XYZ file of C-alpha atoms in Angstrom:
655
model
C -7.314 -5.094 -18.675
C -7.395 -1.648 -19.867
C -8.903 -3.186 -23.193
C -11.700 -4.712 -21.487
C -12.562 -1.963 -19.003
C -12.979 0.491 -21.826
C -15.081 -1.982 -24.006
C -17.218 -2.229 -21.307
C -17.578 1.372 -20.745
C -18.509 2.169 -24.462
C -21.009 -1.128 -24.699
C -23.196 0.846 -22.251
C -23.125 4.339 -24.058
C -23.650 2.227 -27.560
C -26.522 0.248 -26.093
C -28.250 3.124 -24.111
C -30.694 4.007 -26.668
C -32.181 0.440 -27.053
C -34.031 0.315 -23.613
C -36.824 2.101 -22.047
C -36.469 5.163 -19.712
C -34.326 4.698 -16.235
C -36.042 4.421 -13.097
C -34.538 5.030 -9.841
C -34.781 1.721 -7.945
C -35.730 -1.937 -9.056
C -39.373 -2.390 -9.453
C -41.382 -3.798 -7.096
C -42.316 -6.823 -9.248
C -40.202 -8.262 -11.855
C -41.723 -9.196 -15.119
C -40.617 -10.061 -18.466
C -42.381 -6.977 -19.356
C -40.091 -4.341 -17.119
C -37.048 -6.842 -17.246
C -35.131 -4.833 -19.857
C -35.755 -1.156 -17.871
C -34.139 -2.880 -14.553
C -31.421 -4.276 -16.114
C -30.510 -1.255 -17.750
C -30.842 0.998 -14.464
C -29.009 -1.441 -12.405
C -26.247 -1.275 -15.260
C -25.983 2.281 -15.228
C -26.082 2.334 -11.344
C -23.242 0.200 -11.600
C -21.029 2.607 -14.074
C -22.315 5.583 -11.559
C -22.308 4.537 -8.214
C -21.120 0.642 -7.793
C -21.990 -0.291 -4.452
C -25.963 1.054 -5.003
C -25.607 -0.925 -8.393
C -24.550 -3.998 -7.002
C -27.587 -3.892 -3.864
C -29.839 -2.994 -6.761
C -28.510 -6.301 -8.692
C -29.197 -8.586 -5.707
C -31.907 -7.263 -4.671
C -33.111 -8.150 -8.755
C -32.297 -11.715 -8.261
C -34.071 -12.287 -5.263
C -37.193 -11.093 -6.692
C -36.684 -12.934 -10.051
C -36.342 -15.807 -7.257
C -39.657 -15.445 -5.850
C -41.396 -15.579 -9.211
C -39.681 -19.002 -10.025
C -39.468 -17.988 -13.636
C -36.281 -19.298 -15.064
C -35.976 -16.630 -17.550
C -35.936 -13.775 -15.062
C -33.910 -15.957 -12.677
C -31.009 -16.619 -15.317
C -31.143 -12.619 -16.015
C -30.835 -12.443 -12.229
C -27.538 -14.445 -12.293
C -26.462 -12.037 -15.423
C -26.632 -8.976 -13.673
C -25.144 -10.304 -10.658
C -22.002 -11.384 -12.683
C -21.758 -7.994 -13.810
C -21.586 -6.583 -10.235
C -19.092 -8.935 -9.432
C -16.702 -8.233 -12.019
C -16.989 -4.381 -11.236
C -15.878 -5.432 -7.437
C -13.006 -7.725 -8.799
C -14.639 -11.185 -8.026
C -13.986 -12.786 -11.409
C -14.848 -16.566 -9.640
C -17.757 -15.300 -8.383
C -18.716 -13.617 -11.789
C -18.028 -16.717 -13.747
C -20.425 -19.045 -11.250
C -23.101 -16.330 -12.055
C -22.516 -15.831 -15.754
C -22.203 -19.590 -16.118
C -25.699 -19.878 -14.838
C -27.178 -17.082 -16.976
C -26.145 -19.022 -20.463
C -29.658 -20.864 -19.541
C -30.800 -17.730 -21.875
C -29.396 -18.905 -24.749
C -31.718 -21.846 -25.158
C -34.643 -19.369 -24.851
C -36.214 -17.478 -27.276
C -35.983 -14.213 -25.561
C -35.274 -10.570 -26.754
C -32.078 -10.767 -29.172
C -30.451 -7.966 -27.461
C -30.880 -9.601 -23.774
C -29.458 -12.944 -25.230
C -26.415 -10.972 -26.649
C -25.724 -9.056 -23.852
C -25.931 -12.401 -21.498
C -23.587 -14.290 -24.292
C -20.939 -11.172 -24.312
C -20.976 -10.767 -20.763
C -19.946 -14.421 -19.911
C -17.221 -14.008 -23.034
C -15.861 -11.105 -21.160
C -15.541 -13.052 -17.784
C -13.797 -15.596 -19.486
C -11.261 -13.215 -20.611
C -11.211 -11.891 -16.858
C -10.070 -15.137 -15.738
C -7.452 -15.510 -18.736
C -9.504 -18.264 -20.170
C -8.616 -16.935 -23.804
C -9.103 -20.285 -25.816
C -12.456 -20.786 -24.308
C -13.224 -17.437 -24.820
C -12.263 -17.274 -28.297
C -14.252 -20.593 -29.195
C -17.242 -18.988 -27.520
C -16.952 -15.783 -29.635
C -16.728 -17.333 -32.832
C -19.894 -19.374 -31.837
C -21.723 -16.087 -31.101
C -20.249 -14.513 -34.344
C -22.044 -17.689 -36.189
C -25.123 -17.680 -34.329
C -26.183 -14.469 -33.458
C -24.808 -11.713 -36.148
C -27.510 -12.316 -39.041
C -27.518 -9.076 -40.665
C -27.226 -7.133 -37.744
C -23.613 -4.980 -38.271
C -24.022 -3.631 -34.101
C -23.630 -7.561 -33.278
C -21.059 -7.872 -35.694
C -18.903 -4.885 -34.604
C -18.924 -5.991 -30.723
C -18.058 -9.600 -31.329
C -15.336 -8.523 -33.784
C -13.677 -6.328 -31.217
C -14.185 -9.230 -28.697
C -12.526 -11.157 -30.872
C -9.484 -8.505 -31.345
C -8.944 -8.402 -27.839
C -8.515 -12.046 -27.298
C -6.278 -12.504 -30.034
C -4.403 -9.385 -28.625
C -3.992 -11.132 -25.456
C -3.147 -14.712 -27.091
C -0.050 -12.513 -28.518
C -1.796 -13.018 -31.699
C -1.276 -8.943 -32.851
C -2.026 -9.124 -36.517
C -5.244 -10.878 -36.532
C -6.260 -8.945 -33.346
C -5.337 -6.011 -35.531
C -7.699 -7.363 -38.649
C -10.331 -7.729 -36.199
C -10.200 -4.737 -35.050
C -10.216 -2.931 -38.624
C -13.057 -4.740 -39.628
C -15.127 -3.650 -36.546
C -13.665 -0.096 -37.133
C -15.519 -0.056 -40.371
C -18.550 -1.050 -39.066
C -18.341 1.623 -36.130
C -17.541 4.400 -38.791
C -20.303 3.329 -41.113
C -22.689 3.548 -37.889
C -21.051 7.030 -36.764
C -20.229 5.497 -33.273
C -17.250 7.992 -32.566
C -16.519 6.214 -29.087
C -16.346 3.171 -30.963
C -14.280 4.532 -33.378
C -11.863 6.155 -30.653
C -11.251 2.950 -28.810
C -10.355 0.828 -31.485
C -8.268 3.335 -33.313
C -6.413 3.620 -30.030
C -6.117 -0.511 -29.561
C -4.932 -0.967 -32.912
C -2.445 1.975 -32.773
C -1.031 0.629 -29.438
C -0.341 -2.833 -30.885
C 1.431 -0.994 -33.882
C 3.665 0.471 -31.240
C 4.330 -3.090 -29.968
C 5.203 -4.380 -33.683
C 7.450 -1.081 -33.964
C 5.427 -0.361 -37.142
C 5.716 3.685 -36.546
C 3.849 4.835 -39.458
C 0.920 2.611 -39.010
C 0.795 3.679 -35.258
C 0.628 7.197 -36.105
C -2.275 6.791 -38.389
C -4.658 5.030 -36.138
C -3.300 7.196 -33.139
C -4.485 10.077 -34.996
C -7.717 8.823 -35.974
C -8.425 7.504 -32.263
C -8.071 11.417 -31.279
C -9.959 12.894 -34.392
C -13.121 10.719 -32.807
C -11.909 11.409 -28.998
C -12.330 15.444 -29.739
C -16.222 14.930 -31.044
C -16.953 12.995 -27.479
C -16.742 14.464 -23.830
C -15.503 11.042 -22.067
C -12.346 11.408 -19.836
C -11.656 7.740 -19.607
C -11.461 7.221 -23.429
C -9.259 10.413 -23.844
C -6.912 9.338 -20.831
C -6.485 5.824 -22.826
C -5.422 7.968 -26.126
C -3.074 10.249 -23.869
C -1.389 7.006 -22.830
C -0.735 5.732 -26.018
C 0.443 8.843 -27.495
C 2.864 8.868 -24.506
C 3.915 4.996 -24.913
C 4.445 6.292 -29.116
C 6.662 9.406 -28.230
C 8.570 7.438 -25.637
C 9.210 4.359 -28.266
C 10.658 6.960 -30.853
C 12.617 9.086 -28.508
C 10.597 11.943 -28.174
C 10.704 11.853 -24.265
C 9.230 15.749 -23.774
C 6.268 14.919 -25.643
C 6.176 11.700 -24.291
C 6.075 13.272 -20.802
C 3.663 15.817 -21.413
C 1.345 12.984 -22.839
C 1.244 11.159 -19.898
C 1.247 13.944 -17.251
C -2.421 14.645 -19.087
C -3.333 11.184 -18.917
C -2.668 10.882 -15.224
C -4.318 14.166 -14.317
C -7.628 13.463 -16.167
C -7.914 9.823 -15.132
C -9.267 11.021 -11.794
C -8.352 7.474 -9.946
C -11.319 5.438 -11.899
C -8.825 2.705 -12.894
C -6.092 2.396 -10.104
C -4.256 -0.529 -11.776
C -4.288 1.741 -14.912
C -2.700 4.509 -12.992
C -0.293 2.377 -11.704
C 0.901 1.597 -15.261
C 0.665 5.179 -16.050
C 3.478 6.074 -13.264
C 5.782 3.362 -14.206
C 5.701 4.851 -17.758
C 6.196 8.450 -16.429
C 9.152 7.183 -14.182
C 10.668 5.567 -17.516
C 10.499 8.809 -19.551
C 11.802 10.803 -16.523
C 14.605 8.483 -16.475
C 15.403 9.102 -20.258
C 15.770 12.765 -19.599
C 18.151 12.512 -16.873
C 15.523 13.594 -14.133
C 16.494 10.706 -11.901
C 14.689 11.974 -8.324
C 11.360 12.593 -10.090
C 11.881 9.274 -11.632
C 12.330 7.575 -8.489
C 9.147 9.337 -7.038
C 6.968 8.603 -9.879
C 8.272 4.687 -9.400
C 7.145 5.257 -5.673
C 3.806 6.270 -6.689
C 3.458 3.261 -9.079
C 4.420 1.080 -5.997
C 2.056 2.785 -3.780
C -0.831 2.450 -6.280
C -0.019 -1.431 -7.092
C -0.165 -1.879 -3.190
C -3.595 -0.321 -2.817
C -4.909 -2.346 -5.679
C -3.711 -5.931 -4.241
C -5.193 -4.977 -0.732
C -8.713 -5.515 -2.580
C -8.174 -9.298 -1.800
C -9.449 -8.442 1.256
C -13.023 -8.297 0.288
C -13.239 -12.286 -0.091
C -12.036 -12.817 3.370
C -14.966 -10.628 4.523
C -17.606 -12.928 1.892
C -16.474 -15.982 3.632
C -16.768 -14.702 7.321
C -20.364 -13.605 6.228
C -20.988 -17.056 4.764
C -19.718 -19.059 7.823
C -21.781 -16.871 10.308
C -24.629 -17.696 8.031
C -24.141 -21.279 7.795
C -23.748 -21.441 11.461
C -26.458 -19.579 11.765
C -28.720 -22.198 9.801
C -27.011 -25.164 11.629
C -28.423 -23.946 14.858
C -31.794 -23.238 13.482
C -31.714 -27.019 12.507
C -30.900 -28.441 15.819
C -33.562 -26.794 17.452
C -36.043 -27.758 15.181
C -34.348 -31.159 15.402
C -35.271 -31.529 18.932
C -38.751 -30.180 18.584
C -39.453 -33.140 15.986
C -37.736 -35.531 18.858
C -40.472 -34.265 21.268
C -43.377 -34.169 19.035
C -42.611 -38.051 18.363
C -42.801 -38.770 21.783
C -46.028 -37.179 22.211
C -47.434 -38.973 19.481
C -46.408 -42.385 20.815
C -48.046 -41.089 24.211
C -51.040 -39.553 23.182
C -51.677 -42.844 20.789
C -52.514 -44.780 23.451
C -55.488 -42.912 24.740
C -57.694 -43.851 21.486
C -60.414 -42.541 19.744
C -60.979 -39.509 22.059
C -57.513 -37.811 21.495
C -57.654 -38.491 17.516
C -58.094 -35.238 16.437
C -55.199 -33.765 18.899
C -52.788 -36.662 17.067
C -53.889 -35.942 13.485
C -53.266 -32.205 14.452
C -49.680 -33.238 16.002
C -48.965 -35.237 13.307
C -49.559 -32.415 10.779
C -47.642 -30.133 12.662
C -44.605 -32.947 12.368
C -44.915 -33.221 8.857
C -44.361 -29.487 8.799
C -41.591 -29.510 10.578
C -40.032 -32.274 9.079
C -40.279 -30.553 5.598
C -38.602 -27.266 7.024
C -35.609 -29.259 8.584
C -35.409 -30.956 4.890
C -35.455 -27.466 3.338
C -32.896 -26.297 6.035
C -30.726 -29.308 5.272
C -31.033 -28.549 1.610
C -29.723 -24.812 2.587
C -27.077 -25.805 4.605
C -25.695 -28.094 1.619
C -25.932 -25.269 -0.403
C -23.813 -22.773 2.093
C -21.247 -25.704 2.376
C -20.568 -25.854 -1.050
C -20.609 -22.237 -1.459
C -18.287 -21.957 1.480
C -15.962 -24.833 0.008
C -15.724 -22.350 -3.191
C -15.039 -19.560 -1.134
C -12.099 -21.247 0.352
C -10.943 -22.115 -3.075
C -10.724 -18.856 -4.282
C -9.091 -17.699 -0.931
C -6.386 -20.439 -1.345
C -6.111 -19.074 -5.133
C -6.097 -15.697 -3.562
C -3.388 -16.393 -1.016
C -1.460 -17.924 -3.874
C -1.546 -14.713 -6.071
C -0.881 -12.382 -3.085
C 2.385 -14.422 -2.400
C 3.133 -14.161 -6.009
C 2.521 -10.442 -5.981
C 4.493 -9.897 -2.858
C 7.391 -11.310 -4.520
C 7.242 -9.344 -7.519
C 6.681 -6.286 -5.149
C 10.158 -7.541 -3.550
C 11.839 -8.013 -7.104
C 10.575 -4.204 -7.886
C 11.798 -3.056 -4.505
C 15.293 -4.573 -5.563
C 15.175 -3.195 -8.640
C 14.262 0.419 -7.075
C 17.191 -0.277 -4.765
C 19.908 -1.295 -7.510
C 18.214 2.196 -9.939
C 19.342 4.365 -6.777
C 22.702 2.811 -6.522
C 23.146 2.772 -10.104
C 22.162 6.978 -10.173
C 24.266 7.715 -7.024
C 27.483 5.803 -9.084
C 26.750 7.825 -12.504
C 26.536 10.981 -10.163
C 29.946 10.133 -8.509
C 31.279 9.471 -12.087
C 30.025 12.378 -13.686
C 31.474 14.845 -10.681
C 34.772 13.379 -11.192
C 34.528 13.777 -15.304
C 33.392 17.567 -14.552
C 36.471 17.549 -12.058
C 38.801 16.342 -15.444
C 37.156 18.696 -17.980
C 37.328 21.752 -15.620
C 41.291 20.896 -15.350
C 41.563 20.328 -19.260
C 40.215 23.539 -19.367
C 42.145 25.465 -17.046
C 45.442 24.691 -18.374
C 44.970 25.566 -22.009
C 43.106 29.179 -20.780
C 46.085 29.460 -18.350
C 48.572 28.793 -21.260
C 46.674 31.181 -23.736
C 46.465 34.220 -20.841
C 50.591 33.910 -20.235
C 51.026 33.897 -24.060
C 48.901 37.076 -24.333
C 50.343 38.500 -21.236
C 53.956 37.862 -22.446
C 53.117 39.463 -26.315
C 51.106 42.404 -24.539
C 53.873 43.164 -22.080
C 56.809 42.856 -24.521
C 55.574 43.500 -27.889
C 57.708 46.228 -28.445
C 61.083 44.445 -27.501
C 60.230 41.252 -29.192
C 61.544 40.726 -32.820
C 59.259 39.638 -35.499
C 60.413 36.009 -35.445
C 59.510 35.881 -31.513
C 56.222 37.412 -32.430
C 55.236 34.780 -35.225
C 56.083 31.627 -32.860
C 53.820 33.457 -29.727
C 50.779 33.967 -32.289
C 51.452 30.274 -33.428
C 51.198 29.172 -29.789
C 48.361 31.348 -29.202
C 46.648 29.581 -32.269
C 47.576 25.870 -31.621
C 45.998 26.613 -27.642
C 43.120 28.363 -29.015
C 42.631 25.443 -31.232
C 42.767 22.898 -28.610
C 40.376 24.836 -26.302
C 37.921 25.268 -29.611
C 37.985 21.320 -29.933
C 37.663 20.467 -26.591
C 34.663 23.055 -25.967
C 33.150 21.341 -29.279
C 33.397 17.783 -28.131
C 32.073 18.481 -25.010
C 28.950 20.610 -26.141
C 28.207 17.588 -28.360
C 28.534 15.243 -25.213
C 26.192 17.535 -23.439
C 23.778 17.408 -26.359
C 24.050 13.904 -26.288
C 23.441 12.892 -22.482
C 19.926 15.412 -22.809
C 18.877 13.412 -25.803
C 18.788 16.442 -28.065
C 21.055 14.371 -30.507
C 18.610 12.396 -32.689
C 19.529 9.123 -34.558
C 18.175 9.520 -38.040
C 19.384 6.532 -40.134
C 19.878 6.684 -43.941
C 21.434 4.941 -46.635
C 25.187 6.384 -46.638
C 28.214 5.959 -48.963
C 31.043 5.315 -46.333
C 33.816 6.627 -49.030
C 32.506 10.119 -48.922
C 31.865 10.399 -45.547
C 35.737 9.816 -44.902
C 36.748 11.806 -47.905
C 34.973 14.697 -46.498
C 36.621 14.599 -42.972
C 40.109 13.977 -44.873
C 39.554 17.257 -46.539
C 39.020 18.982 -43.262
C 42.028 17.504 -41.449
C 44.193 17.897 -44.661
C 46.255 20.723 -43.440
C 46.660 18.886 -39.802
C 48.023 16.080 -42.065
C 50.293 18.248 -44.397
C 51.950 19.776 -41.395
C 53.432 16.602 -40.626
C 53.792 15.374 -43.945
C 51.362 12.410 -43.008
C 49.633 10.680 -45.790
C 45.796 9.788 -45.535
C 44.499 7.063 -47.056
C 40.480 6.067 -47.942
C 40.732 2.349 -49.161
C 36.861 2.197 -48.424
C 35.318 0.463 -51.608
C 33.115 3.349 -53.855
C 30.295 0.739 -54.226
C 29.677 0.370 -50.524
C 26.287 1.760 -49.028
C 25.390 1.227 -45.215
C 22.012 2.207 -43.155
C 23.775 4.744 -40.660
C 23.426 8.284 -39.433
C 25.809 10.148 -41.459
C 26.318 12.979 -39.009
C 27.043 10.681 -36.073
C 29.552 8.117 -38.306
C 30.969 11.568 -39.368
C 31.915 12.391 -35.932
C 33.345 9.052 -35.293
C 35.609 9.192 -38.176
C 36.703 12.710 -37.674
C 37.665 12.321 -34.155
C 39.786 8.913 -34.624
C 41.652 10.173 -37.753
C 42.281 13.709 -35.808
C 43.624 11.384 -32.763
C 45.735 9.265 -35.175
C 47.360 12.609 -36.931
C 48.358 13.666 -33.455
C 50.032 10.218 -32.038
C 52.095 9.798 -35.652
C 55.193 11.164 -36.227
C 56.233 12.835 -39.395
C 55.999 10.820 -42.693
C 53.858 8.399 -41.291
C 50.429 7.250 -42.812
C 46.690 6.760 -41.820
C 44.500 4.369 -43.382
C 40.602 4.221 -42.943
C 39.016 0.851 -44.331
C 36.043 -0.893 -43.810
C 34.292 -4.612 -44.506
C 30.890 -5.706 -44.864
C 30.110 -8.883 -42.693
C 26.942 -11.052 -42.392
C 25.143 -8.818 -39.316
C 27.562 -5.784 -39.633
C 29.861 -3.541 -41.200
C 33.354 -3.212 -39.865
C 35.682 -0.067 -39.977
C 39.121 0.609 -39.010
C 41.309 3.405 -38.551
C 45.228 2.265 -38.793
C 47.863 4.562 -38.013
C 51.817 4.131 -37.979
C 52.441 5.984 -34.912
C 53.744 5.673 -31.320
C 51.548 2.985 -30.140
C 49.552 2.892 -26.814
C 50.691 0.480 -23.934
C 48.139 -1.854 -22.199
C 47.894 0.207 -19.220
C 46.555 3.161 -21.094
C 44.238 1.467 -23.340
C 41.868 0.472 -20.267
C 41.756 3.777 -19.240
C 40.168 4.852 -22.793
C 36.654 5.597 -23.329
C 36.042 6.212 -19.558
C 34.540 9.426 -18.447
C 35.734 8.779 -14.366
C 39.688 8.413 -15.356
C 41.792 11.536 -17.069
C 43.914 10.170 -19.428
C 45.767 12.751 -21.379
C 48.885 12.270 -23.833
C 50.958 14.327 -25.754
C 51.082 14.126 -29.378
C 53.822 13.441 -31.437
C 54.073 17.622 -32.217
C 53.411 18.660 -28.863
C 49.569 17.976 -29.274
C 47.235 17.409 -26.272
C 44.108 15.695 -25.707
C 41.455 14.874 -23.331
C 39.867 11.614 -24.515
C 36.386 13.065 -24.729
C 36.609 12.424 -28.262
C 36.938 8.793 -28.007
C 33.778 8.811 -25.300
C 31.734 10.640 -27.809
C 32.522 7.894 -30.578
C 32.143 5.009 -28.224
C 28.329 6.717 -27.422
C 27.800 7.117 -31.340
C 28.848 3.829 -32.327
C 26.253 2.606 -29.686
C 23.559 4.173 -30.974
C 24.578 2.187 -34.058
C 24.033 -1.190 -32.189
C 27.855 -1.544 -32.643
C 31.195 -1.568 -30.384
C 34.264 0.231 -30.476
C 37.985 -1.185 -29.586
C 41.722 -1.121 -29.754
C 44.420 -3.088 -30.874
C 48.193 -1.378 -30.251
C 51.828 -2.241 -30.491
C 54.115 0.293 -28.368
C 56.541 1.974 -31.815
C 54.643 0.141 -34.332
C 51.282 1.738 -34.596
C 47.736 1.473 -33.462
C 44.346 0.484 -34.910
C 40.401 1.985 -33.686
C 38.253 -0.734 -34.986
C 34.592 -0.382 -34.873
C 31.343 -1.660 -36.133
C 28.009 -0.434 -37.361
C 24.901 -2.909 -37.137
C 23.130 -3.918 -40.368
C 19.702 -2.053 -40.341
C 16.903 -1.563 -42.274
C 14.703 1.369 -43.087
C 10.749 1.512 -42.952
C 8.944 1.922 -45.886
């Protein structure tokens, strides 16, 4: 709907100089000479003041019927179709647009003919009759282009829109690119901005980042030359989608806020979509209360948009009143006719002296019969129209039921999301309680050791001093590792840590981490074995993969006794690469395995060298593995050893 609405606005701006100057009302007499002026004036009114424009459209078709000129009547149905489209009545718009196609058979101004046929295609798109719209658009392309690049640009844009709705994205892009070339050659900046935005939005859906960025930049450059808030708003919406798609959530939030502020409530359903996107962005940023507020705004606007269906009921009531009024007038005329007939038979017996009066009565009788027939025709036409309105009401009722169900589903999702947020807050509260406890103990130990060293320094021999300093070093190292993991986890939760995959050689990643941990392993005489093939290459984020390898290897050193070994190995599978870090340590019980990788459970185990851990490192490993589309798990036997296994999904880099 966004594409159609913007297309109509730009269409009017491009052809504004093709008509004569504007007037304030419909001309008193509609003729072929002033029809273009009147149509353009009404279209401008529909754009600026839809209610007044609608009244002018009805006034135009009334005057057109009085002329009994088939061309003017067809054009009257065309402008009435445009008015019905503005008020969200696609069925009535289709009824009038279909009647306006009579213009296509006549030898009239090509611009008017093109406008009528284009409008018919637009109404078909609004009714979601995409295949029929595609057939008509191709027919128009063949019959109307004839060296007219402006017409060709219009039709190519429409073809792109139809293919987009038919989910044929590549064909849509091809048509829009052809139209963009013509628009750029002709210097239509608004069209270039609109088409560039459509192409960028479609490339975002196809996950083609570089192409989306190129056309988004092109659209923005052309929009800066204009002063059209609607086009500018759509471009900022697409930029928000782009940044959201590729994880730049702060930038996405800035763009969607600008989009909503500049929209001025022109198109309520578009504003509804914008608030939904804003809610999703805020959720990613962890601003959950603001996210729920934006989602509520989305639902509120969606409800207001759906309430427009009540206008159809008002039209039905009005038609019913007019039909009943017509029936009453016909009944009165029937009674008058019966009385006149009885009078005619009585008077006929009086002979030739009353022949003049009889002739007058006969003429009056024929006149009233003609009026009855005319009213009968009107009543039949109104009955047919009322039948159509009833059918439209039934379709509208079904749509309202469908939308009500959809709204219930959205409400349920909101309830579920609220429950999920509450659970997440409870879980994080537990986690912070655990971290506070784990930080408090080593700091207390560090304080006691430093107090002991300070208060008894002169009484301690050198061996005792060395032992206290060694204990302080071990405790401070543990505090540093805990804080480092905690800061890394915090950055991950706030979306600061970016996922930047590239070609990585795993054997070098493991080798670098073994060098960092070599001293810890040497203290316990533990062998570090790197069995990853030298020629293996994968697509991964080297920093995140290094963090996973380092945490798992560090844990293995803690829980492996002296003279043990730790082996890291990897193997390529069809859809992923599998790694394992295997130790000959003390093992993990089944009861403790289920506590791993959870932030709401405190699980601290003493290593073979009295080392302590918090489990936060494993939580980081799980998050970073999942960023690679993989999973992590544990296999262990008490007294035999433990194997941590994880997978990295196979990915391809964009060119």
